[in-house]
Short mmCIF file of C-alpha atoms in Angstrom, two decimals:
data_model
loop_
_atom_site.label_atom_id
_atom_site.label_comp_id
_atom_site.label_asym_id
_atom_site.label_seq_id
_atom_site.Cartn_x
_atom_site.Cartn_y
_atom_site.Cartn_z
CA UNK T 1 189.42 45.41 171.42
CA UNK T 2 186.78 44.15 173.36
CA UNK T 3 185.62 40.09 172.62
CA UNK T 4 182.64 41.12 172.03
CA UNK T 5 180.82 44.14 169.81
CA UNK T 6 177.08 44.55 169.94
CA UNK T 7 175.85 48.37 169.01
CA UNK T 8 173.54 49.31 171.85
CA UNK T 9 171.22 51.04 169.56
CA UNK T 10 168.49 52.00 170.39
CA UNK T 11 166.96 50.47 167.44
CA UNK T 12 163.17 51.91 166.60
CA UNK T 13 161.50 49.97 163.93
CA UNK T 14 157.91 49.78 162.85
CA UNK T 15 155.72 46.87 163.72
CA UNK T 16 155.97 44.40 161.29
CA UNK T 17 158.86 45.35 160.11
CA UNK T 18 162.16 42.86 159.51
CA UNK T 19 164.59 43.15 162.35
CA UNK T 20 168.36 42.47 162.19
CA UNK T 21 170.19 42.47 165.24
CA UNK T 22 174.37 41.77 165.02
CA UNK T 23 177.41 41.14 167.56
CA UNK T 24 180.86 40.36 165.71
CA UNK T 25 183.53 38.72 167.80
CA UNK T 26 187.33 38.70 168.18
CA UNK T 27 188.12 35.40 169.86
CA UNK T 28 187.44 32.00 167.55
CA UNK T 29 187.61 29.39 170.96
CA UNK T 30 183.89 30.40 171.05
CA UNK T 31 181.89 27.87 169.88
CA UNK T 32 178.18 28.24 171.35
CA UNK T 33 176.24 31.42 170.84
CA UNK T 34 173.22 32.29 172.47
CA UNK T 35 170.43 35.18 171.78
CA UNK T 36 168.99 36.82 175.42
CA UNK T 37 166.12 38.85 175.91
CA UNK T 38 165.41 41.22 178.30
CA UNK T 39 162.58 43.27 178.96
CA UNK T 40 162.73 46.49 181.16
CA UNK T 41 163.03 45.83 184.72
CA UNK T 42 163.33 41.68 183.99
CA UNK T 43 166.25 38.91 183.65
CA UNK T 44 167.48 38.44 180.56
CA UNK T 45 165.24 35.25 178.96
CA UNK T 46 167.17 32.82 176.32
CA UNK T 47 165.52 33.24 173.42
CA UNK T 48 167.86 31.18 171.29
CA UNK T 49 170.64 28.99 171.17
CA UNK T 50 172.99 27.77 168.31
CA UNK T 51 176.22 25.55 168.10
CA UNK T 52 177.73 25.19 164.24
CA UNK T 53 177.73 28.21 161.75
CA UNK T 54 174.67 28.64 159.77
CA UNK T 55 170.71 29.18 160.87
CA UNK T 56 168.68 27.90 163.49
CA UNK T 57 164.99 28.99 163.25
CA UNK T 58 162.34 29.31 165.91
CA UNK T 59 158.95 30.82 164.90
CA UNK T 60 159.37 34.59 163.81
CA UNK T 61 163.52 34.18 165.25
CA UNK T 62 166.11 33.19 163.48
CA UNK T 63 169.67 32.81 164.93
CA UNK T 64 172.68 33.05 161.95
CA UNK T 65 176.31 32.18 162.67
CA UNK T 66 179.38 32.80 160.32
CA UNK T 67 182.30 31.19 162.51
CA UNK T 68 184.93 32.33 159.37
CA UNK T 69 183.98 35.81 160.15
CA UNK T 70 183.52 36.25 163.83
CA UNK T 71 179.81 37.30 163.16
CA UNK T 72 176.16 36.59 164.73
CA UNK T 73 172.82 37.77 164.08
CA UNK T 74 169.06 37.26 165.04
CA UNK T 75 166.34 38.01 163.04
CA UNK T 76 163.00 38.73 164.05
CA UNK T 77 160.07 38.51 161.47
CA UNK T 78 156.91 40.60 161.42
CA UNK T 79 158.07 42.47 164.73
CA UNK T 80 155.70 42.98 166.98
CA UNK T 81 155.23 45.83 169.96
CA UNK T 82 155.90 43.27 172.44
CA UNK T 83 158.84 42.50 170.82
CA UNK T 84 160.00 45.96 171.92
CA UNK T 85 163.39 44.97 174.55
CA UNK T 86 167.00 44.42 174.90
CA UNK T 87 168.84 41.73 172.75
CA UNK T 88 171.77 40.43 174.22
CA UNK T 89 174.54 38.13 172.45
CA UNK T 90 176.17 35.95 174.47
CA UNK T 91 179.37 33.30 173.87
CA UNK T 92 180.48 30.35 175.38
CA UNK T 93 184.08 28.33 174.31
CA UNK T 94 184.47 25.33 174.49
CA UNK T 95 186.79 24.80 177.34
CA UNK T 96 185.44 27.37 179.58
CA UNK T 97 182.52 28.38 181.42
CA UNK T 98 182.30 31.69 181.38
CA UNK T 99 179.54 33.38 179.03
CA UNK T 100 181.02 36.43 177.26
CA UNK T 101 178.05 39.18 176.77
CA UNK T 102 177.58 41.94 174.45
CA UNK T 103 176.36 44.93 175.53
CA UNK T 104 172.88 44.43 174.22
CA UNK T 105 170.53 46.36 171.76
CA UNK T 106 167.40 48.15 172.97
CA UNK T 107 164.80 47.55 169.72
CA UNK T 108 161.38 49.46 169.80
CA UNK T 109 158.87 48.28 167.49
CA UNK T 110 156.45 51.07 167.03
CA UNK T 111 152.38 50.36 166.50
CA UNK M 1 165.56 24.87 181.89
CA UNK M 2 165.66 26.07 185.41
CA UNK M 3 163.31 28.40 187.35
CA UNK M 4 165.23 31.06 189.39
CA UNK M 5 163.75 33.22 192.06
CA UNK M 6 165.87 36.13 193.35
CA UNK M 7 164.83 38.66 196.41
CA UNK M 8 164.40 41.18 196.60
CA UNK M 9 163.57 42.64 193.19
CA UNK M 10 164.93 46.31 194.22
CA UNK M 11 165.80 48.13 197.17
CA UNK M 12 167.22 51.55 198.25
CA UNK M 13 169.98 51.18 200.69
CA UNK M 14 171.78 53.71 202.76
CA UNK M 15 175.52 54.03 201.89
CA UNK M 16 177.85 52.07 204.39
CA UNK M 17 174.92 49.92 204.69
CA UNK M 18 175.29 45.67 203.49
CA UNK M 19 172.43 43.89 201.17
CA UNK M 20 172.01 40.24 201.23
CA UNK M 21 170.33 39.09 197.93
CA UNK M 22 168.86 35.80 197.51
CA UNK M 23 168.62 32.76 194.83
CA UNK M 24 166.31 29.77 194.52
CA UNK M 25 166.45 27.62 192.04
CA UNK M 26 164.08 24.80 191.30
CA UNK M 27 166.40 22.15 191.15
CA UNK M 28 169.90 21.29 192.27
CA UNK M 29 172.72 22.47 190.06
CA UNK M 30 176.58 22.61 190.50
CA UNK M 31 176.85 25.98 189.85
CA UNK M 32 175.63 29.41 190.51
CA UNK M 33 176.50 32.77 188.58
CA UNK M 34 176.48 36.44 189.82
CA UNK M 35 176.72 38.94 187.89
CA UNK M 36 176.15 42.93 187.74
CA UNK M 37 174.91 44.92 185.02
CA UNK M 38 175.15 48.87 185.39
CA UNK M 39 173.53 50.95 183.11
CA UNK M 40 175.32 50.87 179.29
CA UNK M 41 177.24 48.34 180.14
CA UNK M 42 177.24 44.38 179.22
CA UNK M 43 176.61 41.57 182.15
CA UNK M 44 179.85 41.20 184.11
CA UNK M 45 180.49 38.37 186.04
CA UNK M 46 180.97 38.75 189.92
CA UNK M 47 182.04 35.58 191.17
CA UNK M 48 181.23 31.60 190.34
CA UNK M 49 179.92 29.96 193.44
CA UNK M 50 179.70 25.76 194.02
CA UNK M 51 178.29 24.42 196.74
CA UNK M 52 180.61 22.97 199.40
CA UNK M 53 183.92 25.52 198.08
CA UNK M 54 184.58 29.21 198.58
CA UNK M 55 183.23 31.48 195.61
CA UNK M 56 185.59 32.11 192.85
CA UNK M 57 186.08 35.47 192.06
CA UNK M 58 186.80 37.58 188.69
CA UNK M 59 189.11 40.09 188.37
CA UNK M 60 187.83 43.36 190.04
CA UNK M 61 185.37 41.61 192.65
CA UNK M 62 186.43 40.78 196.14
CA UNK M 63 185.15 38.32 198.98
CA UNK M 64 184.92 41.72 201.64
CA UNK M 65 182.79 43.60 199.38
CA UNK M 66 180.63 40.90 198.14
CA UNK M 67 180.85 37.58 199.97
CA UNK M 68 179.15 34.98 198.76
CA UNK M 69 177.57 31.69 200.36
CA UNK M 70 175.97 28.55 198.86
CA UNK M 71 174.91 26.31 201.26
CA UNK M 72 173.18 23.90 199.51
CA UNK M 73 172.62 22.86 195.61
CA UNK M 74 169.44 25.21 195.24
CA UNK M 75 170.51 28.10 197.27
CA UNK M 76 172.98 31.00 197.19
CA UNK M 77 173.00 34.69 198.54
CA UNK M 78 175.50 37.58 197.06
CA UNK M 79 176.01 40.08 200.00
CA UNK M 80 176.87 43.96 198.80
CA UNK M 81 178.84 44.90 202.02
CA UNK M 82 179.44 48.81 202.58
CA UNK M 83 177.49 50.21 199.70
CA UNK M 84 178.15 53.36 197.82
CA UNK M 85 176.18 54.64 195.09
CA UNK M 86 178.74 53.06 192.36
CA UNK M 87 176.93 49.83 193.66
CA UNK M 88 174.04 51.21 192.02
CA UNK M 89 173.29 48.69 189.69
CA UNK M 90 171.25 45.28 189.10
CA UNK M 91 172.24 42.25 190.23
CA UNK M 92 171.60 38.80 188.74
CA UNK M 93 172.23 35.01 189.81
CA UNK M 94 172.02 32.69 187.52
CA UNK M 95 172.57 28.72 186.76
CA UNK M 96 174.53 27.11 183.75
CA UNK M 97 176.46 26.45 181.97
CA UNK M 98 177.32 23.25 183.12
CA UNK M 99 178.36 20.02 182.28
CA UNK M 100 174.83 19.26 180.66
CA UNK M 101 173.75 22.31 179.35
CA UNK M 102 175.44 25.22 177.84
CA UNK M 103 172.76 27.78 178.25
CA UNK M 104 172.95 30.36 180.98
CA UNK M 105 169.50 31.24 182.72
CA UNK M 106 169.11 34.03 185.18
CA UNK M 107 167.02 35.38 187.71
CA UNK M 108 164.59 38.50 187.37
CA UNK M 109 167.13 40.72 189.06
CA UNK M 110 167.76 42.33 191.71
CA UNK M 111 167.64 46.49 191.13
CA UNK M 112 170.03 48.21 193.73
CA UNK M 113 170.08 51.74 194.41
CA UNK M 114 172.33 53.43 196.89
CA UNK M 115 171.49 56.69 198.32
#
């Protein structure tokens, strides 16, 4: 089982449209979670970055966290074409260094 | 946050042939990240490298194929040594987490392809 599950879509969506984007996790030592994105030919960007379970909001973004069930998600509001990229989870524990990635999902919001 | 710049953005290399890949960063920071993502797959990390120590490396990733140097706090290369197209791929340095933050922040990649 990998550590980390993110479905690598692609995800096409149209523009304005509500956008849920998921990872689920095996490991519980992770304790900070962040939300990358990455547009074609770019780095991946930190879009967001949480701590505790629950939500963390940033304009149309929200990041969600459920630490009892292993299970992360970012929502984008009224998506927009330029929204249109790869979201990548990533995980941190406590104790180590390493970031833990998913795979990423490529989302295309459609005009 | 930190501003990374990496060089070259993308090249096409001969097999057999080395790349030397470079990373800036704006400020000085313990440590530096690379890491390789090929096509479907997630970002895996290469090797962790501090200044003043020899790189440590992950499980799969050796100092002969891609050595490593960090001679200051700002600065690090990642050297591909004897490329073959399974090299093919794009290659990323990037700073944190550290002690103060715990967000990672990469450069714009570099995109690799062997030929």
């Amino acid at each position: 089982q990998k550590e980390v599950e993110q479905d690598p879509g692609p995800l096409s969506v149209p523009e304005g449209a509500i956008v849920s984007l998921n990872c689920t996790y095996s490991n519980s030592a992770f304790q900070y979670f962040m939300w990358y994105r990455q547009y074609s030919r770019k780095g991946p960007e930190l879009l967001m970055y949480t701590y505790s379970s629950g939500n963390k909001e940033d304009g149309r973004f929200t990041a969600q966290v459920d630490k009892s069930s292993k299970y992360i998600s970012l929502f984008i509001r009224d998506s927009q074409p330029s929204d249109s990229a790869t979201y990548l989870c990533a995980l941190l524990s406590g104790g180590y260094q390493k970031v833990t990635f998913g795979i990423g999902t490529k989302l295309q919001v459609i005009p | 946050s930190a501003v990374i710049s990496q060089k070259p953005s993308r090249d096409i290399c001969q097999r057999g042939t080395s790349l030397t890949i470079q990373c800036q960063v704006d400020s000085q920071v313990t440590m530096m990240f690379w890491y390789r993502q090929q096509p479907g797959q997630s970002l895996t990390l290469i090797a962790t490298a501090n200044q003043g120590s020899e790189a440590t490396y992950e499980s799969g990733f050796v100092i002969d194929k891609f050595p490593i140097s960090r001679p200051n706090l700002t600065f690090s290369t990642l050297t591909v040594s004897n490329m073959s197209p399974e090299d093919s791929s794009i290659y990323l340095c990037s700073v944190g987490p550290g002690k103060s933050n715990t967000e990672a922040f990469f450069g714009q990649g570099t995109r690799l392809t062997v030929v």
